[in-house]
Amino acid sequence: MKKILFLTYFIFIYQNCFCWGFYAHQKINYYAVFLLPPEMLVLYKPNIQFLSEHAIDPDKRRYAIPEEGPRHYLDIDHYGKYPFDSLPRKWEDAVAKYSEDSLMQHGIVPWWIQIMQRRLVAAFKEKNEVKILKLSAEIGHYIADAHVPLHASSNHNGQLTDQKGIHGFWESRIPELLADNEWDFFIGKAEYIKNPLDFAWKRILESSAASDTVLRYEKELTQKFSPDQKYSYENRNGITVKQYSTAFSKAYNEMMKGMIERRMQQSIFAVASFWYTAWVDAGQPDLIKLTNKNFSEEDQKEFEALNNAWKSSDMIGRKETPNP
Ligand SMILES: [Zn+2]
């Protein structure tokens, strides 16, 4: 019985922590605000809590609608070997070659970022505050996901190499352990991105190139730790939970030479730069003079529905639940 409880809670913790984990996504959107120019800060700073809280709406939507899942990743290794030239970078060309159904099966994150970017430009042109904020929060999520190495690998949770759990380990456990006290997120200014689609592809290819290291180092380190040392038990709200031990997490982070911190910093820079680029492309509207400033009842209902779906249902489609 006890064992079942441990397992249940271990799964529970990390089931809700994928795609950088809720914690890291919220931090990424939060810190991205500080990279913006003053003309944008007038809108983004007073709404920093919203942008941070709603960074995780796309993950919640994975519990509500089936087409959401593929927007968060790209199993690029499905298309051959690095740099995967056989996969056309433009959506229309990729659809012509592989069909939309087939593309959806292996993930579409770079193209989805492009769609969200166009929507954000349109929202700025409309001067629609609610839309700008919602789209900014959500595009931040997808951009950040594109920076996670295991979001660019079909072995996304180590399930093919007996490393189940590594997904949540890399993007949740380690940031939660180290980000607040040891990592630096004040990193300069947002920059204009000439070609957002190219930029997204570049980050996906970097993620893909890093995914081998992410997996290999965990395997190597596991040889040096007994299962007792690799995992620890912690009390959370009166419940004992099993997780990767602090010693194992720190040793892995050291072995990776700051990769996770660096990827988080790059995510923050990219999110701010996409926001800034959308604003520039919309003609730099005055963000003090916006319309539609209040969330409607419909907006509130949508947020509630997302929360309820996330709390009460199973994720639809691919799961990254570890089972160590
Ligand atoms: Zn995600």
Short mmCIF file of C-alpha atoms and ligand atoms in Angstrom, two decimals:
data_model
loop_
_atom_site.label_atom_id
_atom_site.label_comp_id
_atom_site.label_asym_id
_atom_site.label_seq_id
_atom_site.Cartn_x
_atom_site.Cartn_y
_atom_site.Cartn_z
CA MET A 1 0.00 0.00 0.00
CA LYS A 2 2.77 2.36 1.01
CA LYS A 3 4.61 1.63 -2.20
CA ILE A 4 1.54 2.39 -4.26
CA LEU A 5 1.15 5.67 -2.45
CA PHE A 6 4.75 6.67 -3.16
CA LEU A 7 4.37 5.83 -6.78
CA THR A 8 1.07 7.61 -7.08
CA TYR A 9 2.40 10.81 -5.64
CA PHE A 10 5.62 10.65 -7.60
CA ILE A 11 3.58 10.38 -10.75
CA PHE A 12 1.22 13.08 -9.59
CA ILE A 13 3.99 15.60 -8.99
CA TYR A 14 5.58 15.18 -12.36
CA GLN A 15 2.47 14.49 -14.39
CA ASN A 16 1.64 18.14 -14.03
CA CYS A 17 5.18 19.23 -14.68
CA PHE A 18 6.22 18.92 -18.28
CA CYS A 19 7.20 21.50 -20.90
CA TRP A 20 9.67 23.29 -18.58
CA GLY A 21 7.33 22.58 -15.68
CA PHE A 22 4.86 25.13 -14.41
CA TYR A 23 7.48 26.76 -12.21
CA ALA A 24 9.98 27.45 -14.99
CA HIS A 25 7.37 28.62 -17.51
CA GLN A 26 6.10 31.17 -15.04
CA LYS A 27 9.62 32.39 -14.28
CA ILE A 28 10.47 32.69 -17.98
CA ASN A 29 7.50 34.93 -18.78
CA TYR A 30 8.08 36.91 -15.59
CA TYR A 31 11.73 37.71 -16.27
CA ALA A 32 11.11 38.36 -19.98
CA VAL A 33 9.19 41.50 -18.98
CA PHE A 34 12.39 43.13 -17.66
CA LEU A 35 14.05 42.96 -21.08
CA LEU A 36 11.44 45.18 -22.72
CA PRO A 37 11.82 48.87 -23.66
CA PRO A 38 9.97 51.50 -21.56
CA GLU A 39 7.24 51.91 -24.23
CA MET A 40 6.27 48.28 -23.65
CA LEU A 41 6.89 48.17 -19.91
CA VAL A 42 3.92 50.51 -19.38
CA LEU A 43 1.68 47.60 -20.33
CA TYR A 44 3.74 44.54 -19.40
CA LYS A 45 4.97 45.56 -15.96
CA PRO A 46 1.53 46.19 -14.39
CA ASN A 47 0.41 42.87 -15.89
CA ILE A 48 3.46 40.83 -14.94
CA GLN A 49 1.47 38.56 -12.63
CA PHE A 50 -1.02 37.76 -15.37
CA LEU A 51 1.75 37.04 -17.89
CA SER A 52 3.44 34.76 -15.41
CA GLU A 53 0.33 32.92 -14.19
CA HIS A 54 -1.01 32.36 -17.68
CA ALA A 55 2.30 31.09 -19.05
CA ILE A 56 0.93 27.64 -18.29
CA ASP A 57 -2.46 27.93 -20.01
CA PRO A 58 -1.23 26.02 -23.07
CA ASP A 59 -0.27 23.09 -20.83
CA LYS A 60 -3.68 23.15 -19.18
CA ARG A 61 -5.26 23.12 -22.63
CA ARG A 62 -3.57 19.77 -23.27
CA TYR A 63 -6.17 18.31 -20.92
CA ALA A 64 -9.02 19.87 -22.85
CA ILE A 65 -8.42 19.52 -26.58
CA PRO A 66 -6.51 16.87 -28.54
CA GLU A 67 -4.92 19.21 -31.11
CA GLU A 68 -3.07 21.11 -28.37
CA GLY A 69 -0.38 18.50 -27.66
CA PRO A 70 1.61 18.70 -30.94
CA ARG A 71 2.02 22.46 -30.57
CA HIS A 72 4.52 21.90 -27.74
CA TYR A 73 7.20 19.77 -29.39
CA LEU A 74 8.79 18.46 -32.56
CA ASP A 75 10.17 14.93 -32.72
CA ILE A 76 12.67 16.10 -35.28
CA ASP A 77 14.71 12.90 -35.18
CA HIS A 78 11.75 11.25 -36.89
CA TYR A 79 12.93 13.02 -40.05
CA GLY A 80 16.41 11.54 -40.33
CA LYS A 81 19.70 12.94 -39.11
CA TYR A 82 20.86 16.39 -37.97
CA PRO A 83 20.30 19.00 -39.44
CA PHE A 84 17.21 17.21 -40.82
CA ASP A 85 17.27 18.95 -44.19
CA SER A 86 14.64 16.57 -45.51
CA LEU A 87 12.04 18.37 -43.39
CA PRO A 88 11.00 21.60 -45.15
CA ARG A 89 11.13 24.58 -42.78
CA LYS A 90 8.04 26.27 -44.23
CA TRP A 91 4.66 24.87 -43.20
CA GLU A 92 3.17 24.76 -46.71
CA ASP A 93 6.20 22.90 -48.06
CA ALA A 94 6.21 20.48 -45.13
CA VAL A 95 2.48 19.78 -45.57
CA ALA A 96 2.98 19.19 -49.29
CA LYS A 97 5.71 16.67 -48.53
CA TYR A 98 4.36 14.86 -45.45
CA SER A 99 0.64 15.81 -45.10
CA GLU A 100 -0.80 17.69 -42.18
CA ASP A 101 -1.90 14.54 -40.35
CA SER A 102 1.57 13.12 -40.38
CA LEU A 103 3.15 16.39 -39.24
CA MET A 104 0.68 16.62 -36.37
CA GLN A 105 1.75 13.19 -35.17
CA HIS A 106 5.34 14.31 -34.63
CA GLY A 107 4.80 17.85 -33.38
CA ILE A 108 4.61 21.32 -34.89
CA VAL A 109 6.11 23.75 -32.36
CA PRO A 110 8.14 26.02 -34.74
CA TRP A 111 5.16 26.57 -37.01
CA TRP A 112 2.83 27.13 -34.09
CA ILE A 113 5.15 29.84 -32.76
CA GLN A 114 4.88 31.52 -36.18
CA ILE A 115 1.06 31.40 -36.07
CA MET A 116 1.00 32.84 -32.55
CA GLN A 117 3.42 35.58 -33.59
CA ARG A 118 1.12 36.65 -36.42
CA ARG A 119 -1.83 36.70 -34.01
CA LEU A 120 0.14 38.83 -31.59
CA VAL A 121 1.05 41.34 -34.33
CA ALA A 122 -2.65 41.53 -35.25
CA ALA A 123 -3.63 42.10 -31.60
CA PHE A 124 -1.13 44.99 -31.35
CA LYS A 125 -2.53 46.48 -34.57
CA GLU A 126 -6.04 46.18 -33.13
CA LYS A 127 -4.74 47.81 -29.92
CA ASN A 128 -6.67 45.13 -28.06
CA GLU A 129 -5.20 44.86 -24.57
CA VAL A 130 -6.84 41.61 -23.51
CA LYS A 131 -5.74 39.87 -26.69
CA ILE A 132 -2.20 41.22 -26.42
CA LEU A 133 -1.86 39.93 -22.87
CA LYS A 134 -3.37 36.50 -23.53
CA LEU A 135 -1.30 35.94 -26.67
CA SER A 136 1.88 37.24 -25.04
CA ALA A 137 1.45 34.85 -22.12
CA GLU A 138 0.79 31.90 -24.41
CA ILE A 139 3.43 32.49 -27.07
CA GLY A 140 5.94 32.67 -24.22
CA HIS A 141 5.04 29.10 -23.38
CA TYR A 142 5.61 27.69 -26.87
CA ILE A 143 8.87 29.60 -27.37
CA ALA A 144 10.16 28.28 -24.06
CA ASP A 145 9.17 24.72 -24.97
CA ALA A 146 11.21 24.96 -28.17
CA HIS A 147 14.30 25.48 -25.99
CA VAL A 148 13.91 22.19 -24.12
CA PRO A 149 16.12 19.47 -25.64
CA LEU A 150 13.64 16.70 -24.86
CA HIS A 151 10.94 18.61 -26.75
CA ALA A 152 12.97 17.97 -29.89
CA SER A 153 13.43 14.23 -29.41
CA SER A 154 11.12 11.26 -29.85
CA ASN A 155 12.77 9.79 -26.75
CA HIS A 156 11.10 12.64 -24.90
CA ASN A 157 10.88 11.00 -21.51
CA GLY A 158 13.75 8.55 -21.82
CA GLN A 159 11.13 5.89 -22.45
CA LEU A 160 13.25 4.25 -25.17
CA THR A 161 16.40 4.03 -23.07
CA ASP A 162 15.10 3.06 -19.63
CA GLN A 163 15.36 6.62 -18.29
CA LYS A 164 11.72 7.38 -17.62
CA GLY A 165 11.32 10.50 -15.55
CA ILE A 166 14.18 12.42 -17.15
CA HIS A 167 11.78 14.88 -18.76
CA GLY A 168 10.48 16.25 -15.47
CA PHE A 169 13.93 15.89 -13.93
CA TRP A 170 15.56 18.25 -16.46
CA GLU A 171 12.86 20.86 -16.75
CA SER A 172 11.14 20.79 -13.35
CA ARG A 173 13.18 19.25 -10.57
CA ILE A 174 16.47 21.01 -11.35
CA PRO A 175 15.06 24.51 -12.00
CA GLU A 176 12.90 24.24 -8.88
CA LEU A 177 15.97 23.30 -6.86
CA LEU A 178 18.43 25.84 -8.24
CA ALA A 179 16.82 28.70 -10.15
CA ASP A 180 15.81 30.93 -7.26
CA ASN A 181 19.10 30.95 -5.42
CA GLU A 182 21.79 30.16 -7.92
CA TRP A 183 20.73 31.30 -11.39
CA ASP A 184 20.76 34.75 -12.95
CA PHE A 185 17.88 35.95 -15.13
CA PHE A 186 18.60 39.62 -15.62
CA ILE A 187 20.12 39.36 -19.03
CA GLY A 188 20.10 42.52 -21.13
CA LYS A 189 17.55 43.69 -23.64
CA ALA A 190 15.08 42.27 -26.12
CA GLU A 191 16.19 42.45 -29.74
CA TYR A 192 14.31 42.66 -33.01
CA ILE A 193 14.04 39.27 -34.75
CA LYS A 194 14.20 39.64 -38.52
CA ASN A 195 12.79 36.22 -39.25
CA PRO A 196 10.83 34.65 -36.37
CA LEU A 197 10.38 31.30 -38.14
CA ASP A 198 14.13 30.95 -38.81
CA PHE A 199 14.80 31.89 -35.20
CA ALA A 200 12.42 29.20 -33.92
CA TRP A 201 14.08 26.60 -36.16
CA LYS A 202 17.51 27.55 -34.94
CA ARG A 203 16.45 27.00 -31.32
CA ILE A 204 14.80 23.67 -32.17
CA LEU A 205 17.98 22.46 -33.87
CA GLU A 206 20.02 23.50 -30.83
CA SER A 207 17.57 21.60 -28.62
CA SER A 208 17.85 18.55 -30.80
CA ALA A 209 21.67 18.68 -30.75
CA ALA A 210 21.62 18.91 -26.93
CA SER A 211 19.17 16.05 -26.40
CA ASP A 212 21.85 13.35 -26.73
CA THR A 213 23.91 14.94 -23.97
CA VAL A 214 20.85 15.30 -21.73
CA LEU A 215 20.17 11.57 -22.00
CA ARG A 216 23.76 10.29 -22.03
CA TYR A 217 24.90 12.23 -18.96
CA GLU A 218 21.93 11.03 -16.91
CA LYS A 219 22.78 7.45 -17.85
CA GLU A 220 26.45 7.90 -16.98
CA LEU A 221 25.67 9.53 -13.66
CA THR A 222 23.17 6.82 -12.75
CA GLN A 223 26.07 4.31 -12.86
CA LYS A 224 27.74 6.23 -10.04
CA PHE A 225 24.68 6.45 -7.76
CA SER A 226 22.88 3.59 -6.05
CA PRO A 227 19.07 3.81 -6.36
CA ASP A 228 19.04 4.91 -2.71
CA GLN A 229 21.29 7.84 -3.54
CA LYS A 230 19.65 8.70 -6.82
CA TYR A 231 16.19 9.15 -5.31
CA SER A 232 15.04 10.69 -2.07
CA TYR A 233 11.81 10.90 -0.14
CA GLU A 234 10.41 14.21 0.88
CA ASN A 235 7.46 15.31 2.92
CA ARG A 236 5.13 17.63 1.05
CA ASN A 237 1.97 18.71 2.80
CA GLY A 238 2.00 15.62 4.96
CA ILE A 239 2.57 13.23 2.06
CA THR A 240 5.79 11.38 1.42
CA VAL A 241 6.91 11.74 -2.17
CA LYS A 242 9.73 10.17 -4.11
CA GLN A 243 11.94 12.35 -6.27
CA TYR A 244 15.44 12.71 -7.69
CA SER A 245 17.74 13.44 -4.74
CA THR A 246 19.38 16.82 -4.29
CA ALA A 247 22.84 15.24 -4.59
CA PHE A 248 21.98 13.54 -7.88
CA SER A 249 20.29 16.68 -9.24
CA LYS A 250 23.26 18.90 -8.39
CA ALA A 251 25.79 16.44 -9.76
CA TYR A 252 23.85 16.22 -13.01
CA ASN A 253 23.56 19.98 -13.28
CA GLU A 254 27.31 20.31 -12.80
CA MET A 255 27.99 17.70 -15.42
CA MET A 256 25.80 19.66 -17.85
CA LYS A 257 27.92 22.77 -17.21
CA GLY A 258 24.98 25.12 -16.74
CA MET A 259 22.99 23.95 -19.77
CA ILE A 260 19.62 24.25 -18.04
CA GLU A 261 20.30 27.74 -16.70
CA ARG A 262 21.58 28.78 -20.14
CA ARG A 263 18.53 27.35 -21.89
CA MET A 264 16.27 29.16 -19.45
CA GLN A 265 18.13 32.43 -20.06
CA GLN A 266 17.86 31.94 -23.82
CA SER A 267 14.14 31.27 -23.41
CA ILE A 268 13.70 34.52 -21.52
CA PHE A 269 15.62 36.47 -24.16
CA ALA A 270 13.63 34.83 -26.97
CA VAL A 271 10.24 35.45 -25.34
CA ALA A 272 11.00 39.14 -24.77
CA SER A 273 12.36 39.47 -28.30
CA PHE A 274 9.28 37.89 -29.87
CA TRP A 275 7.01 40.25 -27.90
CA TYR A 276 9.15 43.22 -28.92
CA THR A 277 9.26 42.13 -32.57
CA ALA A 278 5.47 41.78 -32.73
CA TRP A 279 5.05 45.27 -31.31
CA VAL A 280 7.54 46.75 -33.82
CA ASP A 281 5.93 44.88 -36.73
CA ALA A 282 2.55 46.31 -35.71
CA GLY A 283 3.97 49.83 -36.03
CA GLN A 284 4.85 50.40 -32.34
CA PRO A 285 1.35 51.35 -31.14
CA ASP A 286 1.09 53.48 -28.01
CA LEU A 287 0.39 50.93 -25.29
CA ILE A 288 -1.12 53.50 -22.96
CA LYS A 289 -3.95 54.02 -25.42
CA LEU A 290 -5.43 50.55 -25.79
CA THR A 291 -9.00 49.33 -26.01
CA ASN A 292 -10.68 46.25 -24.54
CA LYS A 293 -8.87 46.57 -21.25
CA ASN A 294 -11.01 44.29 -19.12
CA PHE A 295 -11.31 40.56 -19.26
CA SER A 296 -14.86 39.65 -20.22
CA GLU A 297 -17.02 37.07 -18.52
CA GLU A 298 -16.23 34.82 -21.46
CA ASP A 299 -12.49 35.19 -20.85
CA GLN A 300 -12.97 34.34 -17.18
CA LYS A 301 -15.03 31.30 -18.12
CA GLU A 302 -12.32 30.16 -20.51
CA PHE A 303 -9.66 30.40 -17.76
CA GLU A 304 -11.91 28.49 -15.41
CA ALA A 305 -12.62 25.80 -17.99
CA LEU A 306 -8.89 25.34 -18.57
CA ASN A 307 -8.30 24.99 -14.85
CA ASN A 308 -11.11 22.50 -14.47
CA ALA A 309 -9.96 20.39 -17.40
CA TRP A 310 -6.45 20.30 -15.98
CA LYS A 311 -7.59 19.41 -12.47
CA SER A 312 -10.15 16.81 -13.35
CA SER A 313 -9.08 15.00 -16.50
CA ASP A 314 -6.20 13.10 -17.98
CA MET A 315 -3.99 14.68 -20.55
CA ILE A 316 -5.15 13.98 -24.06
CA GLY A 317 -2.49 12.55 -26.34
CA ARG A 318 1.18 12.13 -25.53
CA LYS A 319 2.09 12.00 -21.87
CA GLU A 320 5.43 12.55 -20.27
CA THR A 321 4.64 10.90 -16.99
CA PRO A 322 7.68 9.20 -15.53
CA ASN A 323 7.53 5.73 -14.12
CA PRO A 324 10.89 5.11 -12.49
ZN ZN B 1 4.26 22.87 -23.14
#
